[in-house]
Amino acid sequence: MSERTIAKLLERLRRLPPQTSLTLGQLRAQYERAHVAFPLEGEVTLQVLDTGPVRGEWLLPAGASDAVVLYLHGGGYVIGSPRSHRHLAADIALAAGTRAFTLDYRLAPEHPFPAALDDAVVAYRWLIASQRVKPGRIVLAGDSAGGGLVLTTLVALREAGLPLPAAGVCISPWTDLSCSLPACDPQRPSHDPLIDHAVLRAMAHATMGRRSLRDPRVSPLFADLRGLPPLLVQVAGGEALVDDARQLALAASEAGVHTTLEVWPRMIHVWHWYARMLDEGQQAIERVAQFMHGALRQRAEADPA
């Protein structure tokens, strides 16, 4: 491990106020400050779309290819925005040499399920129809709840009979909102300060209300994953969602989906977020870029038209 160690980062994170002590508004504000703490690096043009049927941010690195990362931010479906995840989406786009569009999907509890899923499907259709991006030049990527949303969006696109993107990238994905897997047990020791089990469960109920938390349209661990494009799943070995990722990768592989699972030891939930502080974060982003290059190339070879 590099001189920029996870121990130093953990020490800083543990100084933050406990999530349970913050209101929803305070949690959202905390996330929003990320774009100040992590300004854009490199030659990246920012274009904000705040009107129209699809809202979000274009991140356009100099010399980027025509490929697009449709990025779905994390935050338990109740916090987060393109601004909070601007640096992460831009870092992925820079590493891959592509453009990125970070979707400003609607949040619960103001807009409960299926608002986020509906918005993601609309955004994909918009990229194809209005932005003239070929499906084979699109990669869906997301972290945490956004990683789960990548999967449910892919399933919804398949069910709608739409041409699928080249690949999906799921970073520390939340795939079971019922939080039934062993690693999500609040009694299980964890060195990860980023997920509070009580807050996680509150977010699930805020998103779903009285609906089943195992609805496959929000918990893709229980979905039919057949026919999906190649997937990269990255997760930290000690985080609360490690079993969400492992079981999802197993289910996808059993469904015939080409799936690459990477479990990174000693890391924390969505450690990519801290790539400016943590070498392993940048290394994981570079792995995402490598995976994307391979998936885009294979799709181009399979569908040259």
C-alpha positions as a printed Julia matrix, in Angstrom:
305×3 Matrix{Float64}:
   0.0     0.0     0.0
   1.23    3.49   -0.83
   2.28    6.24    1.55
  -1.24    7.66    1.15
  -2.73    5.02    3.42
  -6.26    4.0     4.18
  -5.46    4.45    7.89
  -4.94    8.19    7.41
  -8.17    8.49    5.47
 -10.1     6.53    8.09
  -8.77    8.8    10.8
 -10.13   11.84    8.93
 -13.51   10.25    8.21
 -14.05    9.24   11.83
 -13.89   12.89   12.82
 -17.07   13.59   10.85
 -20.39   13.86   12.75
 -22.25   10.51   13.02
 -24.78   10.13   10.22
 -27.52    9.45   12.74
 -26.96   12.9    14.26
 -27.7    14.68   10.96
 -31.01   15.59    9.37
 -31.74   14.69    5.77
 -31.04   18.28    4.79
 -27.7    18.2     6.58
 -26.74   14.91    4.93
 -27.56   16.36    1.54
 -25.59   19.52    2.25
 -22.62   17.43    3.39
 -22.63   15.59    0.07
 -23.02   18.79   -1.95
 -19.8    20.2    -0.53
 -17.83   17.51   -2.36
 -17.59   19.59   -5.53
 -15.77   22.26   -3.51
 -13.51   19.79   -1.7
 -12.73   17.93   -4.93
 -12.67   20.44   -7.82
 -12.34   19.22  -11.37
  -8.8    18.33  -12.42
  -7.39   18.12  -15.89
  -8.84   19.78  -18.96
 -12.54   19.03  -18.47
 -15.4    21.19  -19.75
 -18.52   21.25  -17.58
 -21.93   21.75  -19.16
 -24.95   21.85  -16.84
 -28.41   20.87  -18.12
 -30.99   22.17  -15.65
 -34.03   22.35  -17.9
 -35.78   19.88  -20.16
 -36.79   16.25  -19.79
 -33.3    15.16  -18.72
 -31.23   17.06  -16.18
 -27.63   16.54  -15.24
 -24.08   17.46  -16.13
 -21.91   16.8   -19.16
 -18.24   16.3   -18.31
 -16.15   16.64  -21.45
 -12.41   15.92  -21.24
 -10.28   17.42  -23.99
  -9.82   14.93  -26.81
 -12.49   12.56  -25.51
 -13.9     9.9   -27.81
 -17.55    9.7   -28.82
 -18.22    7.09  -26.11
 -20.31    8.17  -23.11
 -20.41    7.06  -19.49
 -23.97    7.49  -18.19
 -23.14    7.93  -14.51
 -25.71    7.22  -11.8
 -24.61    8.69   -8.47
 -24.89    7.05   -5.08
 -26.54    8.3    -1.91
 -29.12    5.71   -0.96
 -31.66    7.19   -3.4
 -32.22   10.1    -0.98
 -29.03   12.19   -1.14
 -26.38   12.98   -3.74
 -26.4    14.78   -7.07
 -24.27   15.37  -10.17
 -22.43   18.05   -8.17
 -21.54   15.71   -5.32
 -20.21   13.1    -7.75
 -18.76   15.46  -10.34
 -15.16   14.68   -9.47
 -15.68   10.91   -9.51
 -17.48   10.85  -12.86
 -14.88   13.21  -14.33
 -12.0    11.08  -13.05
 -13.52    8.01  -14.72
 -14.07    9.92  -17.96
 -10.49   11.24  -17.92
  -9.04    7.79  -17.29
 -11.15    6.22  -20.03
 -10.84    9.09  -22.52
 -14.63    9.32  -22.87
 -17.37   11.8   -22.13
 -19.57   11.43  -19.06
 -23.13   12.47  -18.34
 -24.1    12.43  -14.67
 -27.86   12.16  -14.29
 -29.75   14.36  -11.85
 -32.41   11.77  -11.06
 -35.22   12.49   -8.63
 -34.66   11.63   -4.97
 -36.8    10.03   -2.27
 -38.7    10.62   -0.09
 -40.07   13.47   -2.21
 -39.97   11.2    -5.25
 -40.06    7.54   -4.11
 -39.6     4.43   -6.22
 -39.73    4.11   -9.19
 -38.72    7.75   -9.89
 -34.97    7.12  -10.08
 -35.4     4.1   -12.34
 -37.82    5.93  -14.62
 -35.4     8.85  -14.91
 -32.47    6.57  -15.75
 -34.41    4.86  -18.55
 -35.51    8.24  -19.94
 -31.9     9.45  -19.87
 -30.69    6.4   -21.8
 -33.39    6.88  -24.42
 -32.45   10.58  -24.61
 -28.78    9.78  -25.22
 -29.73    7.54  -28.13
 -32.53    9.61  -29.68
 -31.58   13.23  -28.97
 -27.82   13.04  -28.53
 -27.31   10.49  -31.3
 -25.09    8.24  -29.21
 -25.01    4.65  -30.4
 -25.96    2.13  -27.7
 -22.69    0.29  -28.25
 -20.83    3.48  -27.32
 -22.51    3.84  -23.93
 -21.39    2.41  -20.6
 -23.65    2.63  -17.54
 -21.71    3.23  -14.32
 -22.65    4.06  -10.76
 -21.72    3.72   -7.12
 -23.6     2.42   -4.09
 -27.34    2.94   -4.78
 -26.27    4.13   -8.23
 -24.49    0.81   -8.75
 -27.75   -1.0    -8.03
 -29.54    1.45  -10.31
 -27.16    0.53  -13.12
 -28.4    -3.05  -12.89
 -32.12   -2.3   -12.58
 -31.81    0.11  -15.52
 -30.16   -2.56  -17.64
 -32.97   -4.99  -16.8
 -35.61   -2.36  -17.6
 -33.95   -1.61  -20.95
 -33.88   -5.31  -21.78
 -37.54   -5.68  -20.82
 -38.43   -2.71  -23.03
 -36.69   -4.33  -25.99
 -34.15   -1.53  -26.32
 -30.59   -2.12  -27.58
 -28.36   -2.46  -24.54
 -25.19   -0.49  -23.8
 -21.73   -1.95  -24.11
 -21.27   -2.65  -20.4
 -22.17   -1.85  -16.81
 -19.84   -0.78  -14.0
 -21.03   -1.23  -10.41
 -18.94    0.3    -7.63
 -19.83   -0.93   -4.13
 -23.37   -1.6    -5.4
 -26.41   -1.72   -3.12
 -28.3    -4.65   -4.59
 -30.54   -5.75   -1.69
 -32.54   -2.97   -0.03
 -33.87   -5.46    2.5
 -30.32   -5.55    3.92
 -30.69   -9.28    4.55
 -27.13  -10.4     3.75
 -24.62  -11.23    6.52
 -22.23   -8.33    5.87
 -25.1    -5.89    6.34
 -25.89   -7.18    9.82
 -25.48   -4.24   12.23
 -23.97   -6.63   14.8
 -21.15   -7.54   12.43
 -17.9    -5.61   13.07
 -16.86   -3.2    10.32
 -13.94   -0.8     9.96
 -15.87    1.2     7.34
 -17.18    4.51    8.74
 -19.17    5.42    5.65
 -22.24    3.21    6.06
 -24.41    3.45    9.14
 -26.78    0.48    9.21
 -29.66    2.44   10.72
 -29.33    5.18    8.11
 -29.12    2.58    5.34
 -32.37    0.98    6.43
 -34.05    4.38    6.8
 -33.03    5.22    3.24
 -34.5     1.95    1.98
 -37.85    2.65    3.62
 -37.82    6.28    2.45
 -37.35    5.0    -1.09
 -39.89    2.19   -1.02
 -42.55    3.22    1.5
 -44.8     0.19    1.93
 -43.52   -1.6    -1.16
 -41.42   -4.72   -0.83
 -37.73   -4.01   -0.28
 -37.03   -7.11   -2.37
 -38.79   -5.75   -5.46
 -36.34   -6.71   -8.24
 -36.84   -3.3    -9.84
 -34.93   -1.77   -6.93
 -33.09   -4.78   -5.47
 -31.43   -6.36   -8.55
 -30.09   -9.26   -6.5
 -33.59  -10.74   -6.98
 -33.94   -9.81  -10.67
 -33.67  -11.93  -13.8
 -30.25  -10.88  -15.05
 -30.15  -12.91  -18.25
 -29.0   -11.15  -21.4
 -27.23   -8.24  -19.73
 -23.97   -6.85  -21.14
 -20.61   -7.46  -19.43
 -20.38   -6.22  -15.85
 -17.53   -5.01  -13.67
 -18.3    -5.15   -9.95
 -15.84   -3.56   -7.52
 -16.28   -3.63   -3.76
 -14.24   -3.16   -0.6
 -13.54   -6.35    1.33
 -14.66   -5.01    4.7
 -17.64   -2.85    3.82
 -21.28   -3.5     4.68
 -22.21   -4.05    1.02
 -19.52   -6.61    0.22
 -22.07   -9.45    0.2
 -24.4    -7.39   -2.01
 -21.6    -7.29   -4.57
 -20.5   -10.89   -4.18
 -23.98  -12.35   -4.4
 -24.85  -10.1    -7.34
 -21.74  -11.2    -9.22
 -22.59  -14.84   -8.52
 -26.2   -14.4    -9.69
 -25.11  -12.58  -12.84
 -22.52  -15.24  -13.7
 -25.07  -18.0   -13.17
 -27.4   -16.11  -15.52
 -24.75  -16.24  -18.23
 -23.55  -12.64  -17.88
 -19.82  -12.09  -18.31
 -19.03  -10.68  -14.87
 -15.77   -9.49  -13.35
 -15.77   -9.21   -9.55
 -12.99   -7.34   -7.78
 -12.87   -7.37   -3.97
 -10.32   -4.82   -2.78
  -8.91   -5.61    0.7
  -8.68   -2.91    3.38
 -10.6    -0.37    1.31
 -13.85    1.41    2.26
 -17.19    2.0     0.59
 -16.64    3.68   -2.82
 -12.97    4.37   -2.1
 -12.72    5.73   -5.68
 -14.33    8.89   -4.26
 -11.03    9.58   -2.46
  -8.7     9.0    -5.42
  -7.09   12.4    -4.81
  -6.04   11.15   -1.34
  -5.75    7.41   -1.88
  -3.62    5.75   -4.55
  -5.85    2.68   -4.52
  -8.77    4.89   -5.5
  -6.99    5.99   -8.66
  -5.89    2.42   -9.34
  -9.49    1.23   -9.12
 -10.58    3.99  -11.52
  -7.89    2.91  -13.96
  -9.24   -0.64  -13.74
 -12.68    0.74  -14.62
 -11.15    2.46  -17.65
  -9.43   -0.74  -18.77
 -12.67   -2.66  -18.47
 -14.55   -0.01  -20.43
 -11.97   -0.02  -23.22
 -12.27   -3.77  -23.56
 -16.06   -3.77  -23.5
 -16.34   -0.94  -26.04
 -13.83   -2.63  -28.32
 -15.61   -5.98  -28.15
 -18.95   -4.34  -28.85
 -17.49   -2.52  -31.88
 -16.09   -5.78  -33.21
 -19.42   -7.55  -32.71
 -21.48   -4.73  -34.2
 -19.27   -2.76  -36.62
 -22.26   -0.93  -38.12
